[in-house]
mmCIF file of C-alpha atoms and ligand atoms in Angstrom:
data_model
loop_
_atom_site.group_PDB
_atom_site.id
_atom_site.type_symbol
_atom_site.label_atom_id
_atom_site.label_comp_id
_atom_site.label_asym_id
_atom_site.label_seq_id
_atom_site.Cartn_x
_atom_site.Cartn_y
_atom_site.Cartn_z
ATOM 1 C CA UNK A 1 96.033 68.512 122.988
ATOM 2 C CA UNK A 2 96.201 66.411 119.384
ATOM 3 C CA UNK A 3 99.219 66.806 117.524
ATOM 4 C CA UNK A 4 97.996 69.515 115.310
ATOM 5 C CA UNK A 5 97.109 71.980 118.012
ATOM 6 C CA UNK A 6 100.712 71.191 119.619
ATOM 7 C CA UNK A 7 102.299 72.027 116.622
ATOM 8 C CA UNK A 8 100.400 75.276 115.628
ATOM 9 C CA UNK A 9 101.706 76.303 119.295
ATOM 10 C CA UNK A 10 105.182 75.125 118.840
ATOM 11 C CA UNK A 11 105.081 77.560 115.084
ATOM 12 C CA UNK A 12 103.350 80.194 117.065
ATOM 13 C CA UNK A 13 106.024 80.629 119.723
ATOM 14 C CA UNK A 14 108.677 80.421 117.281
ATOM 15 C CA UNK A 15 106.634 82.970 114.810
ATOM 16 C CA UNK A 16 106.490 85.046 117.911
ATOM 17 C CA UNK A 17 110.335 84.954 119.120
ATOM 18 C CA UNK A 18 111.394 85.472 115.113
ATOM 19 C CA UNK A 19 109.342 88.611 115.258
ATOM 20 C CA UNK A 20 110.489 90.182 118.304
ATOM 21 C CA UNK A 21 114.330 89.578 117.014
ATOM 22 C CA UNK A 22 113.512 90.858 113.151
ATOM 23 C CA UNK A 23 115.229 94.152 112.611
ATOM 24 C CA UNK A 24 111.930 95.088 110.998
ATOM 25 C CA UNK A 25 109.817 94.655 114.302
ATOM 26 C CA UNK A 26 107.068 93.580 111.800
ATOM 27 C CA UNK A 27 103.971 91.441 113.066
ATOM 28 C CA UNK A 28 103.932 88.669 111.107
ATOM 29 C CA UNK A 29 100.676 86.400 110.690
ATOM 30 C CA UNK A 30 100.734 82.539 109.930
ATOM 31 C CA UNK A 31 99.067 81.164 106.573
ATOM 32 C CA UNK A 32 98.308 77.193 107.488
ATOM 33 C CA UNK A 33 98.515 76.132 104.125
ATOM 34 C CA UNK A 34 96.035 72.835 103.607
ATOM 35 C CA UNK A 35 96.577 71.794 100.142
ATOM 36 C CA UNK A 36 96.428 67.680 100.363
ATOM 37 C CA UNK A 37 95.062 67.553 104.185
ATOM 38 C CA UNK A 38 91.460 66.107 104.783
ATOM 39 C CA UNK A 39 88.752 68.380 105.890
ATOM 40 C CA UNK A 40 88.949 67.020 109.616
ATOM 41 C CA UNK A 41 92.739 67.953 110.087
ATOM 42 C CA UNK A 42 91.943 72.197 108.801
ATOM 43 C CA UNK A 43 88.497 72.082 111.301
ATOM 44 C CA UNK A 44 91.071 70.461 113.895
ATOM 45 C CA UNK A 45 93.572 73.791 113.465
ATOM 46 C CA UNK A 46 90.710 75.831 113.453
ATOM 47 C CA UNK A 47 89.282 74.683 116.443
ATOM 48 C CA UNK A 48 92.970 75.181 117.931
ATOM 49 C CA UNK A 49 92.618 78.996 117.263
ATOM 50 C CA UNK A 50 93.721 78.857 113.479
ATOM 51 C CA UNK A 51 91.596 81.172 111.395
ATOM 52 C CA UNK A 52 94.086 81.906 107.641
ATOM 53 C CA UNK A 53 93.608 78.400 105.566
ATOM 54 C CA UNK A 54 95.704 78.494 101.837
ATOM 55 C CA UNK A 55 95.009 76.177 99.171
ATOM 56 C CA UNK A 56 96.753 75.843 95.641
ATOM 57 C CA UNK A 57 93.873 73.735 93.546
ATOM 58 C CA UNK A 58 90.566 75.269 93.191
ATOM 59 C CA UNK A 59 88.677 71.703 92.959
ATOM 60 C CA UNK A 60 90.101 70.433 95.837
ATOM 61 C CA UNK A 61 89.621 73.900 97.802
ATOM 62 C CA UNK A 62 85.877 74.055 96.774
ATOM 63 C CA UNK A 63 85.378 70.699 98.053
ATOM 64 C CA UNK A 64 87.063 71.040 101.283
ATOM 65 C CA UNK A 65 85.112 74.930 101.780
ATOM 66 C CA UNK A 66 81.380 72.991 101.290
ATOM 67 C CA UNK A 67 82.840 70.841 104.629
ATOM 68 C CA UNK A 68 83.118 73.199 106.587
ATOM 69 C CA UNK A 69 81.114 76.106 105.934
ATOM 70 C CA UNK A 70 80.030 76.282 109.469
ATOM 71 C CA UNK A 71 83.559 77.585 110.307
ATOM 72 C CA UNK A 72 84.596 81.269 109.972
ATOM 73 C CA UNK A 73 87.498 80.909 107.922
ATOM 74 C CA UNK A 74 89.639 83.100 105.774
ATOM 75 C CA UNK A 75 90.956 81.237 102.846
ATOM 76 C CA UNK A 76 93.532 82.345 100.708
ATOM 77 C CA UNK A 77 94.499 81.037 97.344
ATOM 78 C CA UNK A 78 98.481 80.299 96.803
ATOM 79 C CA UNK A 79 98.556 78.334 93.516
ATOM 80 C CA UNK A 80 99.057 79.029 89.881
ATOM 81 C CA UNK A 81 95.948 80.537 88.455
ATOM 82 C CA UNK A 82 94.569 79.306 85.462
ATOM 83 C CA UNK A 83 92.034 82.252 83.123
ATOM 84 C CA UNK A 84 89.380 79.632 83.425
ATOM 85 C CA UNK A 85 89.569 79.213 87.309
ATOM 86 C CA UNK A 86 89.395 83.075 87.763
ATOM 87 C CA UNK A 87 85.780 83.333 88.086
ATOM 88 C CA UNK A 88 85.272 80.665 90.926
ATOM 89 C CA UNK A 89 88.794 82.006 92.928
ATOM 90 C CA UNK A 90 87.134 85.705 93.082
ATOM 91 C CA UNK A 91 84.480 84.397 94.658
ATOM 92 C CA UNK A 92 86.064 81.375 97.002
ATOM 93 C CA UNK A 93 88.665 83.330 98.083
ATOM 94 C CA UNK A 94 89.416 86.649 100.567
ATOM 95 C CA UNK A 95 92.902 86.748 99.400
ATOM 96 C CA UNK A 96 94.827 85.485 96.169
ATOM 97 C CA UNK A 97 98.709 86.082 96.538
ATOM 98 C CA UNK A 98 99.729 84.622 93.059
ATOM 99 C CA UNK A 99 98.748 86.902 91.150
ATOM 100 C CA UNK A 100 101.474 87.186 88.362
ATOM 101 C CA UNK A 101 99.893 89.083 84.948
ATOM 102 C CA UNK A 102 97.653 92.176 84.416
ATOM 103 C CA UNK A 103 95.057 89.636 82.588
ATOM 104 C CA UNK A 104 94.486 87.263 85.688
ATOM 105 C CA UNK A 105 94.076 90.373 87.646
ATOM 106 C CA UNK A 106 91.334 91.975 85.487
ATOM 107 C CA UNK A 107 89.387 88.574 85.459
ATOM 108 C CA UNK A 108 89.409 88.142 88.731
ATOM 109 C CA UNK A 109 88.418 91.785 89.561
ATOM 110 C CA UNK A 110 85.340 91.464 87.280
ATOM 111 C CA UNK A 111 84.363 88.684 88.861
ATOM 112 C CA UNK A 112 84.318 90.566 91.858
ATOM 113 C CA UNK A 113 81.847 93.237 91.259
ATOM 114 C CA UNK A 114 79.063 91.318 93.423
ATOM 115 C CA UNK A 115 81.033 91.599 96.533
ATOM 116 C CA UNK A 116 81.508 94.427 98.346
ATOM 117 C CA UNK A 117 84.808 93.442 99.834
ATOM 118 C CA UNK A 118 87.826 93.681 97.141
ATOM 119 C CA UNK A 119 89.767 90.636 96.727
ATOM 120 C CA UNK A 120 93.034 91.247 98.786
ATOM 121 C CA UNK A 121 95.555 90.071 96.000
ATOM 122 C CA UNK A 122 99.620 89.766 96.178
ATOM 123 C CA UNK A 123 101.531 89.993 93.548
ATOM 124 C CA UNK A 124 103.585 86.847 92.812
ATOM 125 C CA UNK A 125 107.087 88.456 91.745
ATOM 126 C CA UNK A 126 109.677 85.561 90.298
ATOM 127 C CA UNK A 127 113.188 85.830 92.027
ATOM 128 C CA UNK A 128 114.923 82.966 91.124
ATOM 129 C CA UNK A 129 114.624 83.279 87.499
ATOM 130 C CA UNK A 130 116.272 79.969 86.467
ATOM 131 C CA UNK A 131 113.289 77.275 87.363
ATOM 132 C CA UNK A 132 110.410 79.127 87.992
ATOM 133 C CA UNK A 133 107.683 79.473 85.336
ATOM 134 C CA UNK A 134 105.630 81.751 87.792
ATOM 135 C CA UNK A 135 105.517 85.227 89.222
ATOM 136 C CA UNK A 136 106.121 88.749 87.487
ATOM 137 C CA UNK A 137 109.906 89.889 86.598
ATOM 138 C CA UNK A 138 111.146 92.252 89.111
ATOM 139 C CA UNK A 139 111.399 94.751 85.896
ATOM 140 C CA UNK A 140 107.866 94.365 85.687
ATOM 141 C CA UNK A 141 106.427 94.744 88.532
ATOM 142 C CA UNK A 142 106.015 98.292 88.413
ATOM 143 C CA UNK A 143 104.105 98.292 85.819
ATOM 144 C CA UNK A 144 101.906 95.315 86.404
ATOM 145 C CA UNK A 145 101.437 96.933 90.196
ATOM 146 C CA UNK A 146 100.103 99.850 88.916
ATOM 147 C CA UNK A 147 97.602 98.930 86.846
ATOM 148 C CA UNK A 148 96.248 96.322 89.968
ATOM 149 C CA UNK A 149 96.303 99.364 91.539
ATOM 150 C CA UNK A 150 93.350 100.804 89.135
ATOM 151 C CA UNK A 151 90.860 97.898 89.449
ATOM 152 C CA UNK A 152 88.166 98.442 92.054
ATOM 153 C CA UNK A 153 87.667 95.073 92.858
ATOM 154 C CA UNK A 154 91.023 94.387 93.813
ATOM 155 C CA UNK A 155 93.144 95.391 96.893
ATOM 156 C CA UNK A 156 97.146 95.422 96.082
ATOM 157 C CA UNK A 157 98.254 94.126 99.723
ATOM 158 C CA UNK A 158 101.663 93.517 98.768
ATOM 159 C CA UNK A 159 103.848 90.640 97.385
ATOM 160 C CA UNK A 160 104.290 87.007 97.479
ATOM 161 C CA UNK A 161 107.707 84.833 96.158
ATOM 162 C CA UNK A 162 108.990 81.042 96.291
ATOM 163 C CA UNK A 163 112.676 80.937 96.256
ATOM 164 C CA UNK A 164 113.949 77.963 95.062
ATOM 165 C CA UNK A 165 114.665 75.818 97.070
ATOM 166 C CA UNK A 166 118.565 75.674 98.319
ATOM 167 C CA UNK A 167 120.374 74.004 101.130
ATOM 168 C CA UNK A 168 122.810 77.477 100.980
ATOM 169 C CA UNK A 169 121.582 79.870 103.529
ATOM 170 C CA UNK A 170 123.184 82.463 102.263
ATOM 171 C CA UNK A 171 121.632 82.259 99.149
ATOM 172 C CA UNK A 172 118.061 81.712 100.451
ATOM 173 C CA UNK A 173 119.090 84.849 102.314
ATOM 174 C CA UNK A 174 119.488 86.537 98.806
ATOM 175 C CA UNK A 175 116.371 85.829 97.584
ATOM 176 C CA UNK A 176 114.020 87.077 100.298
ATOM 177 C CA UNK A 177 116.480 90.298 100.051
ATOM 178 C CA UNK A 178 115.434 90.811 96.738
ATOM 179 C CA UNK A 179 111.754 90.320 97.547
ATOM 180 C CA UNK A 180 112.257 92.539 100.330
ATOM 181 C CA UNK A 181 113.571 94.672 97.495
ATOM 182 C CA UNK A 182 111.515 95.202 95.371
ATOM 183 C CA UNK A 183 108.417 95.302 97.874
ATOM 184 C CA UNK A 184 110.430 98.376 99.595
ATOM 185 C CA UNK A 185 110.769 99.996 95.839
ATOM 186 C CA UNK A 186 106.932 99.675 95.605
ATOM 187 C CA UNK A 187 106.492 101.854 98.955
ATOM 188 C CA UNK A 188 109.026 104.229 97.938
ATOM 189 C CA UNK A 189 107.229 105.259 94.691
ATOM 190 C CA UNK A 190 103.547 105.639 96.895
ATOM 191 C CA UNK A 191 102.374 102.261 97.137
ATOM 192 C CA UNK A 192 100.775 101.279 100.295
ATOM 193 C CA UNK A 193 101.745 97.709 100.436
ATOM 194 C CA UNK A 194 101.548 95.466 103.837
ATOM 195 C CA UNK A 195 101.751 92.172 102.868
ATOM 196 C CA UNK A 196 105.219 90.340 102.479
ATOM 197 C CA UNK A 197 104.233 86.726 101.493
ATOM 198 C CA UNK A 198 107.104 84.536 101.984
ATOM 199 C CA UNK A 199 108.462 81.722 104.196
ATOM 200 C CA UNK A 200 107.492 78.494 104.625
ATOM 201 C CA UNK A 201 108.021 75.244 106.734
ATOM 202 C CA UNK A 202 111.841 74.783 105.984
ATOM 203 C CA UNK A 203 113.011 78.576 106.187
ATOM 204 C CA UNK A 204 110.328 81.006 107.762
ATOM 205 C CA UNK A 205 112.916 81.891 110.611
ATOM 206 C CA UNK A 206 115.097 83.293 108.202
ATOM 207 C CA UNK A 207 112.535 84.798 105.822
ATOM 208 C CA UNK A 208 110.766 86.766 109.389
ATOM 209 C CA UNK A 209 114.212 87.752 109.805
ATOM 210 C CA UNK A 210 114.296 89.084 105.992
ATOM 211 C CA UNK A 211 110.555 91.455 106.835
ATOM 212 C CA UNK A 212 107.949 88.187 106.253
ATOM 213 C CA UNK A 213 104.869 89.475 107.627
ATOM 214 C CA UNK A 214 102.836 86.076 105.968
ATOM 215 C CA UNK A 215 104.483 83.061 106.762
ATOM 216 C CA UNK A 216 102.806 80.195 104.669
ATOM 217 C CA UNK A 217 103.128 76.799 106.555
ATOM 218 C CA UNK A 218 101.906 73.353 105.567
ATOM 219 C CA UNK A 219 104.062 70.429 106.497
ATOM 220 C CA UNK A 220 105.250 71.541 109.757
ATOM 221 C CA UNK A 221 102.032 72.114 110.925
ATOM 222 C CA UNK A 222 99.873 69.121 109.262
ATOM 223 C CA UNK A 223 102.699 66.949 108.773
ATOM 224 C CA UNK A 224 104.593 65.401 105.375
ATOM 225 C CA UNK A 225 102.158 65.456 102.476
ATOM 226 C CA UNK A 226 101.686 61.930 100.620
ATOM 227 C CA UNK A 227 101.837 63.321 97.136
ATOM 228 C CA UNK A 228 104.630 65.758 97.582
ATOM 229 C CA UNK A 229 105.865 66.092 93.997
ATOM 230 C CA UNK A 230 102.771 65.634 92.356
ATOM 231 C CA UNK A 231 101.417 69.091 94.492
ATOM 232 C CA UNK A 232 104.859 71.047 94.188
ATOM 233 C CA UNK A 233 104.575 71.029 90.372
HETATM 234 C C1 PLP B 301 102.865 73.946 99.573
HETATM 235 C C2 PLP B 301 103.117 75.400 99.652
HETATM 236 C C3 PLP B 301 103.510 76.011 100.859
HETATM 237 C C4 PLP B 301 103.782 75.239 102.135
HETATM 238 O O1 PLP B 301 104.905 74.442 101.989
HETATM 239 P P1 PLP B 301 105.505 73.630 103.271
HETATM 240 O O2 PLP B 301 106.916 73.416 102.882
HETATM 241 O O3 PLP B 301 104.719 72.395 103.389
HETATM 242 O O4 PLP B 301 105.372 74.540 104.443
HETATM 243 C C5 PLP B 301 103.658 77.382 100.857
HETATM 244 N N1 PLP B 301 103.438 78.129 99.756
HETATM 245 C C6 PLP B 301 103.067 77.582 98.581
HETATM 246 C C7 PLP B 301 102.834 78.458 97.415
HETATM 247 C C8 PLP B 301 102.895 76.207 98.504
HETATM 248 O O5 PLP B 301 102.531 75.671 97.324
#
């Protein structure tokens, strides 16, 4: 066993035992997210039984992808989205869960037409207004999930957030409640949404607890990235 494939275990079990004690009884699946490893540490995962790879930088995603082409992955895309990126993400990509304005969505669903599967997209929803340039206002979302709804080439799945970060666990409580929130005020007005996108290596336990049914997970499972701060921003 290397390290890697003792670790995905170690997250699986505790993925596993989360689940069963969520008062959601959700199944929740596990996002290894890759941004800053090397090629040989994602085909290492995968060869461990990981299949769900996210990356945040297109460049860096591309390369990686032309590595390992002989592997069936499914990669989702996690980071900002930049109009000029659109075209390449749409057609990198099986998923996209930061999806945060109606004109990013269009793009990437007309660069989509060629494919016959939609794009499975979240929508990015900002709960922790203070910091965070990215996601939709929760008293937008409505609106911006409706018209997602309309494009062909898209597939609403459901929603993704990043709390900000906070040692207070009561408070990191509050903001996957409000995700929760506003994902459950989606399915009450006729939305068939799935996907909760949140979690990740310092508080996926409590956000499975919260109705998580994507955890994303890089450091626990790769180990610390080098360039931390430079690949937060
Ligand atoms: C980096 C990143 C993660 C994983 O963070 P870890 O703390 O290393 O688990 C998850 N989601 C997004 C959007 C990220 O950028």
């Amino acid at each position: 066993m290397t390290i890697i494939s003792n670790r995905l275990q170690d997250i699986l079990a505790t993925i596993q035992s989360a689940q069963q004690k969520s008062p959601f009884q959700q199944q929740v699946k596990l996002l290894a997210v890759s941004k800053a490893q090397p090629s040989t540490a994602i085909r290492e995962a995968f060869v461990a039984g990981q299949t769900r790879f996210g990356e945040n930088y297109l460049q860096e995603a591309l390369s990686k992808q032309a590595d390992l082409t002989d592997l069936g992955i499914e990669w989702h895309f996690i980071g900002p989205i930049q109009s000029n990126k659109t075209q390449q993400i749409a057609q990198h990509f099986a998923w996209v869960h930061s999806v945060d304005r109606l004109k990013i969505a269009q793009r990437l669903n007309d660069a989509r037409t060629d494919i016959s599967t939609p794009l499975q997209v979240c929508l990015q929803v900002n709960i922790s207004s203070e910091d965070s340039k990215s996601g939709v206002a929760p008293d937008a979302l409505l609106e911006l999930a409706s018209a997602v709804n309309q494009l062909p080439h898209l597939k609403l799945r459901g929603l993704m957030a990043i709390p900000a970060p906070t040692q207070d666990l009561s408070q990191q409580i509050m903001q996957f409640k409000r995700v929760k929130n506003c994902f459950d005020t989606l399915i009450n007005k006729g939305f068939t949404l799935d996907t909760l996108s949140i979690g990740m290596s310092e508080d996926y336990i409590s956000a499975i607890n919260q109705g998580a049914t994507i955890v994303r997970i890089g450091s626990a499972l790769f180990g610390a990235r080098s360039n931390k701060q430079e690949l937060l921003s």
